[in-house]
C-alpha atoms as a PDB file:
ATOM      1  CA  MET A   1       0.000   0.000   0.000  1.00  0.00           C
ATOM      2  CA  ASP A   2       1.207   3.503  -0.837  1.00  0.00           C
ATOM      3  CA  PHE A   3       0.795   5.128   2.566  1.00  0.00           C
ATOM      4  CA  ARG A   4       1.906   8.519   1.276  1.00  0.00           C
ATOM      5  CA  ALA A   5      -0.723   8.713  -1.447  1.00  0.00           C
ATOM      6  CA  ALA A   6      -3.343   7.340   0.939  1.00  0.00           C
ATOM      7  CA  LEU A   7      -2.528  10.000   3.561  1.00  0.00           C
ATOM      8  CA  ILE A   8      -3.019  12.750   0.993  1.00  0.00           C
ATOM      9  CA  GLU A   9      -6.245  11.213  -0.317  1.00  0.00           C
ATOM     10  CA  GLN A  10      -7.833  10.460   3.061  1.00  0.00           C
ATOM     11  CA  THR A  11      -7.020  13.962   4.286  1.00  0.00           C
ATOM     12  CA  ARG A  12      -8.555  15.439   1.129  1.00  0.00           C
ATOM     13  CA  GLN A  13     -11.714  13.373   1.562  1.00  0.00           C
ATOM     14  CA  PHE A  14     -11.921  14.355   5.230  1.00  0.00           C
ATOM     15  CA  GLY A  15     -11.690  18.042   4.269  1.00  0.00           C
ATOM     16  CA  ASP A  16     -14.234  17.669   1.469  1.00  0.00           C
ATOM     17  CA  LEU A  17     -16.707  16.069   3.878  1.00  0.00           C
ATOM     18  CA  ILE A  18     -16.331  18.667   6.615  1.00  0.00           C
ATOM     19  CA  GLY A  19     -15.731  21.729   4.433  1.00  0.00           C
ATOM     20  CA  SER A  20     -19.353  22.261   3.424  1.00  0.00           C
ATOM     21  CA  ALA A  21     -20.873  21.301   6.796  1.00  0.00           C
ATOM     22  CA  ASP A  22     -21.821  23.427   9.796  1.00  0.00           C
ATOM     23  CA  PRO A  23     -18.680  23.513  11.976  1.00  0.00           C
ATOM     24  CA  ALA A  24     -20.858  23.544  15.104  1.00  0.00           C
ATOM     25  CA  THR A  25     -22.252  20.080  14.270  1.00  0.00           C
ATOM     26  CA  PRO A  26     -21.721  17.728  17.257  1.00  0.00           C
ATOM     27  CA  VAL A  27     -19.515  14.656  16.737  1.00  0.00           C
ATOM     28  CA  PRO A  28     -21.054  12.087  19.105  1.00  0.00           C
ATOM     29  CA  THR A  29     -18.208   9.575  18.662  1.00  0.00           C
ATOM     30  CA  CYS A  30     -15.682  12.143  19.959  1.00  0.00           C
ATOM     31  CA  GLY A  31     -17.198  13.202  23.273  1.00  0.00           C
ATOM     32  CA  ASP A  32     -18.247  16.851  23.320  1.00  0.00           C
ATOM     33  CA  TRP A  33     -16.382  17.791  20.140  1.00  0.00           C
ATOM     34  CA  THR A  34     -17.908  19.547  17.167  1.00  0.00           C
ATOM     35  CA  LEU A  35     -16.740  19.326  13.557  1.00  0.00           C
ATOM     36  CA  ARG A  36     -14.671  22.459  14.240  1.00  0.00           C
ATOM     37  CA  HIS A  37     -12.755  20.624  16.988  1.00  0.00           C
ATOM     38  CA  LEU A  38     -12.324  17.551  14.799  1.00  0.00           C
ATOM     39  CA  PHE A  39     -11.026  19.565  11.848  1.00  0.00           C
ATOM     40  CA  ARG A  40      -8.493  21.404  14.000  1.00  0.00           C
ATOM     41  CA  HIS A  41      -7.431  18.164  15.699  1.00  0.00           C
ATOM     42  CA  VAL A  42      -6.599  16.422  12.423  1.00  0.00           C
ATOM     43  CA  GLY A  43      -4.985  19.447  10.802  1.00  0.00           C
ATOM     44  CA  ARG A  44      -2.882  20.455  13.778  1.00  0.00           C
ATOM     45  CA  GLY A  45      -2.002  16.820  14.428  1.00  0.00           C
ATOM     46  CA  ASN A  46      -0.321  16.566  11.049  1.00  0.00           C
ATOM     47  CA  LEU A  47       1.663  19.755  11.646  1.00  0.00           C
ATOM     48  CA  TRP A  48       2.565  18.463  15.117  1.00  0.00           C
ATOM     49  CA  ALA A  49       3.928  15.241  13.655  1.00  0.00           C
ATOM     50  CA  ALA A  50       5.745  17.114  10.869  1.00  0.00           C
ATOM     51  CA  GLN A  51       7.464  19.394  13.393  1.00  0.00           C
ATOM     52  CA  ILE A  52       8.499  16.453  15.573  1.00  0.00           C
ATOM     53  CA  ILE A  53      10.029  14.801  12.532  1.00  0.00           C
ATOM     54  CA  SER A  54      11.674  17.864  10.994  1.00  0.00           C
ATOM     55  CA  GLU A  55      13.239  18.847  14.337  1.00  0.00           C
ATOM     56  CA  HIS A  56      14.403  15.268  14.836  1.00  0.00           C
ATOM     57  CA  ARG A  57      12.912  15.429  18.309  1.00  0.00           C
ATOM     58  CA  SER A  58      13.641  12.920  21.049  1.00  0.00           C
ATOM     59  CA  GLN A  59      11.084  14.506  23.390  1.00  0.00           C
ATOM     60  CA  PRO A  60       7.373  15.230  22.911  1.00  0.00           C
ATOM     61  CA  LEU A  61       6.140  18.511  21.478  1.00  0.00           C
ATOM     62  CA  ASP A  62       3.415  20.451  23.291  1.00  0.00           C
ATOM     63  CA  PRO A  63       0.557  20.822  20.753  1.00  0.00           C
ATOM     64  CA  ARG A  64       0.280  24.486  21.809  1.00  0.00           C
ATOM     65  CA  ASP A  65       3.773  25.015  20.395  1.00  0.00           C
ATOM     66  CA  VAL A  66       2.984  23.747  16.912  1.00  0.00           C
ATOM     67  CA  ARG A  67       3.931  26.327  14.299  1.00  0.00           C
ATOM     68  CA  GLY A  68       0.875  27.428  12.317  1.00  0.00           C
ATOM     69  CA  GLY A  69      -1.315  25.129  14.396  1.00  0.00           C
ATOM     70  CA  ARG A  70      -4.477  27.236  14.141  1.00  0.00           C
ATOM     71  CA  PRO A  71      -6.539  26.930  10.941  1.00  0.00           C
ATOM     72  CA  PRO A  72      -7.365  30.128   9.024  1.00  0.00           C
ATOM     73  CA  GLU A  73     -10.848  31.573   9.391  1.00  0.00           C
ATOM     74  CA  ASP A  74     -11.454  31.574   5.629  1.00  0.00           C
ATOM     75  CA  PRO A  75     -12.972  28.172   4.699  1.00  0.00           C
ATOM     76  CA  ASP A  76     -10.979  27.739   1.488  1.00  0.00           C
ATOM     77  CA  ALA A  77      -7.738  28.710   3.210  1.00  0.00           C
ATOM     78  CA  ALA A  78      -8.553  26.279   6.027  1.00  0.00           C
ATOM     79  CA  ILE A  79      -8.870  23.408   3.538  1.00  0.00           C
ATOM     80  CA  THR A  80      -5.524  24.358   2.021  1.00  0.00           C
ATOM     81  CA  TRP A  81      -4.023  24.440   5.530  1.00  0.00           C
ATOM     82  CA  LEU A  82      -5.396  20.946   6.196  1.00  0.00           C
ATOM     83  CA  ASN A  83      -4.060  19.435   2.984  1.00  0.00           C
ATOM     84  CA  ASP A  84      -0.707  21.189   3.287  1.00  0.00           C
ATOM     85  CA  GLY A  85      -0.321  19.670   6.749  1.00  0.00           C
ATOM     86  CA  ALA A  86      -0.577  16.140   5.354  1.00  0.00           C
ATOM     87  CA  GLN A  87       2.038  16.966   2.733  1.00  0.00           C
ATOM     88  CA  ALA A  88       4.237  18.486   5.454  1.00  0.00           C
ATOM     89  CA  VAL A  89       4.440  15.104   7.200  1.00  0.00           C
ATOM     90  CA  ILE A  90       5.694  13.470   4.007  1.00  0.00           C
ATOM     91  CA  ASP A  91       8.127  16.320   3.295  1.00  0.00           C
ATOM     92  CA  ALA A  92       9.512  16.129   6.844  1.00  0.00           C
ATOM     93  CA  VAL A  93      10.144  12.388   6.496  1.00  0.00           C
ATOM     94  CA  ASP A  94      11.924  12.973   3.188  1.00  0.00           C
ATOM     95  CA  HIS A  95      14.012  15.691   4.815  1.00  0.00           C
ATOM     96  CA  VAL A  96      15.329  13.617   7.741  1.00  0.00           C
ATOM     97  CA  GLY A  97      15.112  10.177   6.122  1.00  0.00           C
ATOM     98  CA  ALA A  98      12.449   7.526   6.708  1.00  0.00           C
ATOM     99  CA  ASP A  99      14.763   5.508   8.984  1.00  0.00           C
ATOM    100  CA  ALA A 100      15.778   8.408  11.244  1.00  0.00           C
ATOM    101  CA  ARG A 101      14.691   7.740  14.824  1.00  0.00           C
ATOM    102  CA  VAL A 102      12.318  10.351  16.262  1.00  0.00           C
ATOM    103  CA  TRP A 103       9.990  10.627  19.242  1.00  0.00           C
ATOM    104  CA  THR A 104       6.590   8.935  19.152  1.00  0.00           C
ATOM    105  CA  PHE A 105       4.147   8.264  21.970  1.00  0.00           C
ATOM    106  CA  LEU A 106       5.294   4.625  21.777  1.00  0.00           C
ATOM    107  CA  GLY A 107       8.988   5.462  22.112  1.00  0.00           C
ATOM    108  CA  ALA A 108      11.585   6.295  19.475  1.00  0.00           C
ATOM    109  CA  ARG A 109      10.648   4.947  16.039  1.00  0.00           C
ATOM    110  CA  PRO A 110      11.645   5.513  12.407  1.00  0.00           C
ATOM    111  CA  ALA A 111      10.300   8.809  11.075  1.00  0.00           C
ATOM    112  CA  GLY A 112       8.410   6.974   8.346  1.00  0.00           C
ATOM    113  CA  TRP A 113       6.187   5.432  11.045  1.00  0.00           C
ATOM    114  CA  TRP A 114       4.373   8.751  11.304  1.00  0.00           C
ATOM    115  CA  ILE A 115       3.035   8.605   7.739  1.00  0.00           C
ATOM    116  CA  ARG A 116       1.018   5.453   8.383  1.00  0.00           C
ATOM    117  CA  ARG A 117      -0.054   6.746  11.811  1.00  0.00           C
ATOM    118  CA  ARG A 118      -1.335  10.027  10.412  1.00  0.00           C
ATOM    119  CA  LEU A 119      -3.036   8.203   7.542  1.00  0.00           C
ATOM    120  CA  HIS A 120      -5.164   6.151   9.880  1.00  0.00           C
ATOM    121  CA  GLU A 121      -5.823   9.127  12.142  1.00  0.00           C
ATOM    122  CA  ALA A 122      -7.441  10.724   9.093  1.00  0.00           C
ATOM    123  CA  THR A 123      -9.184   7.475   8.122  1.00  0.00           C
ATOM    124  CA  VAL A 124     -10.936   6.997  11.456  1.00  0.00           C
ATOM    125  CA  HIS A 125     -11.750  10.667  11.951  1.00  0.00           C
ATOM    126  CA  ARG A 126     -13.274  10.785   8.481  1.00  0.00           C
ATOM    127  CA  GLY A 127     -15.512   8.042   9.821  1.00  0.00           C
ATOM    128  CA  ASP A 128     -16.352  10.245  12.808  1.00  0.00           C
ATOM    129  CA  ALA A 129     -17.327  13.082  10.489  1.00  0.00           C
ATOM    130  CA  ALA A 130     -19.431  10.794   8.304  1.00  0.00           C
ATOM    131  CA  LEU A 131     -21.267   9.367  11.304  1.00  0.00           C
ATOM    132  CA  ALA A 132     -21.880  12.886  12.645  1.00  0.00           C
ATOM    133  CA  LEU A 133     -23.317  14.028   9.330  1.00  0.00           C
ATOM    134  CA  GLY A 134     -25.257  10.876   8.528  1.00  0.00           C
ATOM    135  CA  ALA A 135     -23.110  10.443   5.429  1.00  0.00           C
ATOM    136  CA  GLU A 136     -21.877   7.229   3.862  1.00  0.00           C
ATOM    137  CA  PHE A 137     -18.438   6.139   5.070  1.00  0.00           C
ATOM    138  CA  ASP A 138     -16.857   4.424   2.077  1.00  0.00           C
ATOM    139  CA  LEU A 139     -13.543   2.727   2.775  1.00  0.00           C
ATOM    140  CA  GLU A 140     -11.616   0.287   0.623  1.00  0.00           C
ATOM    141  CA  PRO A 141     -11.301  -3.083   2.404  1.00  0.00           C
ATOM    142  CA  GLU A 142      -7.503  -3.064   2.084  1.00  0.00           C
ATOM    143  CA  LEU A 143      -7.281   0.340   3.732  1.00  0.00           C
ATOM    144  CA  ALA A 144      -9.721  -0.612   6.492  1.00  0.00           C
ATOM    145  CA  ALA A 145      -7.755  -3.820   7.115  1.00  0.00           C
ATOM    146  CA  ASP A 146      -4.480  -1.935   7.408  1.00  0.00           C
ATOM    147  CA  ALA A 147      -6.087   0.599   9.754  1.00  0.00           C
ATOM    148  CA  LEU A 148      -7.254  -2.273  11.930  1.00  0.00           C
ATOM    149  CA  SER A 149      -3.801  -3.903  11.869  1.00  0.00           C
ATOM    150  CA  GLU A 150      -2.144  -0.609  12.787  1.00  0.00           C
ATOM    151  CA  TRP A 151      -4.575  -0.078  15.647  1.00  0.00           C
ATOM    152  CA  ILE A 152      -4.150  -3.598  17.046  1.00  0.00           C
ATOM    153  CA  ASP A 153      -0.376  -3.304  16.784  1.00  0.00           C
ATOM    154  CA  ARG A 154      -0.384  -0.089  18.818  1.00  0.00           C
ATOM    155  CA  ALA A 155      -2.817  -1.472  21.373  1.00  0.00           C
ATOM    156  CA  CYS A 156      -0.592  -4.506  21.945  1.00  0.00           C
ATOM    157  CA  VAL A 157       2.583  -2.513  22.609  1.00  0.00           C
ATOM    158  CA  ASP A 158       1.240   0.619  24.303  1.00  0.00           C
ATOM    159  CA  THR A 159       2.651   0.482  27.832  1.00  0.00           C
ATOM    160  CA  ARG A 160       0.846   3.662  28.878  1.00  0.00           C
ATOM    161  CA  HIS A 161      -2.211   1.516  29.660  1.00  0.00           C
ATOM    162  CA  PRO A 162      -2.737  -1.846  31.424  1.00  0.00           C
ATOM    163  CA  PRO A 163      -2.420  -4.924  29.150  1.00  0.00           C
ATOM    164  CA  ALA A 164      -5.383  -4.935  26.791  1.00  0.00           C
ATOM    165  CA  LEU A 165      -6.030  -8.614  27.526  1.00  0.00           C
ATOM    166  CA  ASP A 166      -5.719 -10.626  30.710  1.00  0.00           C
ATOM    167  CA  ARG A 167      -3.260 -13.478  30.507  1.00  0.00           C
ATOM    168  CA  GLY A 168      -4.784 -16.574  28.934  1.00  0.00           C
ATOM    169  CA  GLN A 169      -7.393 -14.604  26.999  1.00  0.00           C
ATOM    170  CA  SER A 170      -7.579 -14.168  23.236  1.00  0.00           C
ATOM    171  CA  ILE A 171      -9.590 -12.422  20.510  1.00  0.00           C
ATOM    172  CA  HIS A 172     -10.135 -13.411  16.904  1.00  0.00           C
ATOM    173  CA  LEU A 173     -11.434 -11.000  14.253  1.00  0.00           C
ATOM    174  CA  HIS A 174     -12.530 -12.374  10.898  1.00  0.00           C
ATOM    175  CA  ALA A 175     -13.315 -10.108   7.948  1.00  0.00           C
ATOM    176  CA  THR A 176     -15.837 -11.450   5.457  1.00  0.00           C
ATOM    177  CA  ASP A 177     -14.545  -9.322   2.546  1.00  0.00           C
ATOM    178  CA  ASP A 178     -13.487 -11.586  -0.333  1.00  0.00           C
ATOM    179  CA  ARG A 179     -10.293  -9.822  -1.416  1.00  0.00           C
ATOM    180  CA  LEU A 180      -8.369  -9.797   1.857  1.00  0.00           C
ATOM    181  CA  GLY A 181      -7.312 -13.412   2.206  1.00  0.00           C
ATOM    182  CA  PRO A 182      -5.033 -14.077   5.200  1.00  0.00           C
ATOM    183  CA  THR A 183      -4.729 -10.332   5.933  1.00  0.00           C
ATOM    184  CA  GLY A 184      -8.435 -10.360   6.799  1.00  0.00           C
ATOM    185  CA  GLU A 185      -7.925 -12.282  10.038  1.00  0.00           C
ATOM    186  CA  TRP A 186      -6.439 -11.115  13.323  1.00  0.00           C
ATOM    187  CA  SER A 187      -5.666 -13.263  16.356  1.00  0.00           C
ATOM    188  CA  ILE A 188      -4.712 -11.388  19.524  1.00  0.00           C
ATOM    189  CA  VAL A 189      -3.406 -13.326  22.526  1.00  0.00           C
ATOM    190  CA  HIS A 190      -1.878 -12.757  25.930  1.00  0.00           C
ATOM    191  CA  ASP A 191       0.482 -15.579  26.832  1.00  0.00           C
ATOM    192  CA  ALA A 192       3.932 -16.004  28.358  1.00  0.00           C
ATOM    193  CA  ASP A 193       5.351 -13.728  25.661  1.00  0.00           C
ATOM    194  CA  GLY A 194       2.962 -10.883  26.498  1.00  0.00           C
ATOM    195  CA  VAL A 195       0.221  -9.409  24.321  1.00  0.00           C
ATOM    196  CA  TRP A 196       0.799  -9.941  20.602  1.00  0.00           C
ATOM    197  CA  TRP A 197      -1.119 -10.593  17.415  1.00  0.00           C
ATOM    198  CA  SER A 198      -0.854 -12.318  14.052  1.00  0.00           C
ATOM    199  CA  HIS A 199      -2.812 -12.831  10.835  1.00  0.00           C
ATOM    200  CA  SER A 200      -3.821 -16.349  11.772  1.00  0.00           C
ATOM    201  CA  HIS A 201      -7.008 -18.340  12.094  1.00  0.00           C
ATOM    202  CA  ASP A 202      -7.200 -19.589  15.680  1.00  0.00           C
ATOM    203  CA  LYS A 203      -9.871 -20.364  18.211  1.00  0.00           C
ATOM    204  CA  ALA A 204     -10.200 -17.618  20.793  1.00  0.00           C
ATOM    205  CA  SER A 205     -11.994 -16.551  23.945  1.00  0.00           C
ATOM    206  CA  VAL A 206     -14.192 -14.332  21.787  1.00  0.00           C
ATOM    207  CA  ALA A 207     -14.524 -13.990  18.016  1.00  0.00           C
ATOM    208  CA  LEU A 208     -16.130 -11.287  15.876  1.00  0.00           C
ATOM    209  CA  ARG A 209     -17.009 -11.745  12.219  1.00  0.00           C
ATOM    210  CA  GLY A 210     -18.207  -9.285   9.585  1.00  0.00           C
ATOM    211  CA  PRO A 211     -17.120  -6.681   7.012  1.00  0.00           C
ATOM    212  CA  VAL A 212     -13.685  -5.245   7.778  1.00  0.00           C
ATOM    213  CA  LYS A 213     -14.930  -1.650   7.826  1.00  0.00           C
ATOM    214  CA  GLU A 214     -17.384  -2.599  10.561  1.00  0.00           C
ATOM    215  CA  LEU A 215     -14.709  -4.530  12.473  1.00  0.00           C
ATOM    216  CA  LEU A 216     -12.578  -1.379  12.391  1.00  0.00           C
ATOM    217  CA  LEU A 217     -15.397   0.862  13.621  1.00  0.00           C
ATOM    218  CA  ALA A 218     -16.167  -1.568  16.431  1.00  0.00           C
ATOM    219  CA  ALA A 219     -12.507  -1.888  17.436  1.00  0.00           C
ATOM    220  CA  VAL A 220     -12.082   1.880  17.720  1.00  0.00           C
ATOM    221  CA  ARG A 221     -15.395   2.170  19.591  1.00  0.00           C
ATOM    222  CA  ARG A 222     -17.281   4.109  16.943  1.00  0.00           C
ATOM    223  CA  ARG A 223     -20.025   1.482  16.812  1.00  0.00           C
ATOM    224  CA  THR A 224     -20.916  -1.391  19.052  1.00  0.00           C
ATOM    225  CA  ALA A 225     -20.645  -4.869  17.604  1.00  0.00           C
ATOM    226  CA  ALA A 226     -24.439  -4.968  17.440  1.00  0.00           C
ATOM    227  CA  GLU A 227     -24.670  -1.589  15.680  1.00  0.00           C
ATOM    228  CA  ALA A 228     -22.024  -2.764  13.204  1.00  0.00           C
ATOM    229  CA  GLY A 229     -23.984  -5.935  12.479  1.00  0.00           C
ATOM    230  CA  LEU A 230     -21.109  -8.188  13.565  1.00  0.00           C
ATOM    231  CA  GLU A 231     -21.481 -11.823  14.578  1.00  0.00           C
ATOM    232  CA  VAL A 232     -20.016 -12.392  18.039  1.00  0.00           C
ATOM    233  CA  PHE A 233     -19.078 -15.806  19.423  1.00  0.00           C
ATOM    234  CA  GLY A 234     -17.755 -16.671  22.871  1.00  0.00           C
ATOM    235  CA  ASP A 235     -17.069 -14.579  25.952  1.00  0.00           C
ATOM    236  CA  THR A 236     -18.254 -11.048  25.208  1.00  0.00           C
ATOM    237  CA  ALA A 237     -16.743  -9.826  28.494  1.00  0.00           C
ATOM    238  CA  VAL A 238     -13.286 -10.328  26.959  1.00  0.00           C
ATOM    239  CA  TRP A 239     -14.195  -8.052  24.053  1.00  0.00           C
ATOM    240  CA  ASP A 240     -15.722  -5.464  26.390  1.00  0.00           C
ATOM    241  CA  ALA A 241     -12.552  -5.443  28.507  1.00  0.00           C
ATOM    242  CA  TRP A 242     -10.412  -4.976  25.389  1.00  0.00           C
ATOM    243  CA  LEU A 243     -12.488  -1.954  24.412  1.00  0.00           C
ATOM    244  CA  ASP A 244     -12.233  -0.481  27.916  1.00  0.00           C
ATOM    245  CA  ARG A 245      -8.439  -0.792  27.863  1.00  0.00           C
ATOM    246  CA  THR A 246      -7.792   0.463  24.323  1.00  0.00           C
ATOM    247  CA  PRO A 247      -9.098   4.029  24.065  1.00  0.00           C
ATOM    248  CA  PHE A 248      -8.682   5.671  20.673  1.00  0.00           C
END
């Protein structure tokens, strides 16, 4: 997958969706935020990441210190600001080199890591905007599957929170989309090696089955499994605990 092109395209689609809407529209999947908050969050987040990369930072950057972090008042200029921010992430990675180690909230990682992270930030928040506006949320299965993989990977290694699964528990997610093949299955376990995941088909404490876009929305707590129309088998308490311990 071309993460760079996808970051530009998902950001553009996010801006197109929000640009013509009332900025005071509530976004129920993001607490008390409105579309104005969501737009600023995504746009400033890209500039935040770009500045971290370009400054080759080893320490976090206060979002209040992001250069140009406030969108212009003019709607057209604000859209340009949003799209330029996505490009700034890519330009910053090219400037320092994709393998250069920089700060992330998961510890030092290659600068190129930020491109995929910012891509899926835009992907999920475009879903938030669509749900807020009652609009269709179209997402290619391959992109939704990668967003889900990226999210599970972060949830498994994020030491800022308690382990997402109790030891001995496991989760299996199975996408019903035809084109995905082995990349449409995720097995998450907590064993002697810690919490980890793979694209394998294994029995689990709880299993969820359905379209990958709906699996993604359920995993990031934008819809419940029932609202997403997912089949659920096994111990639902394990899934509920995973959701409680993996805030997006």
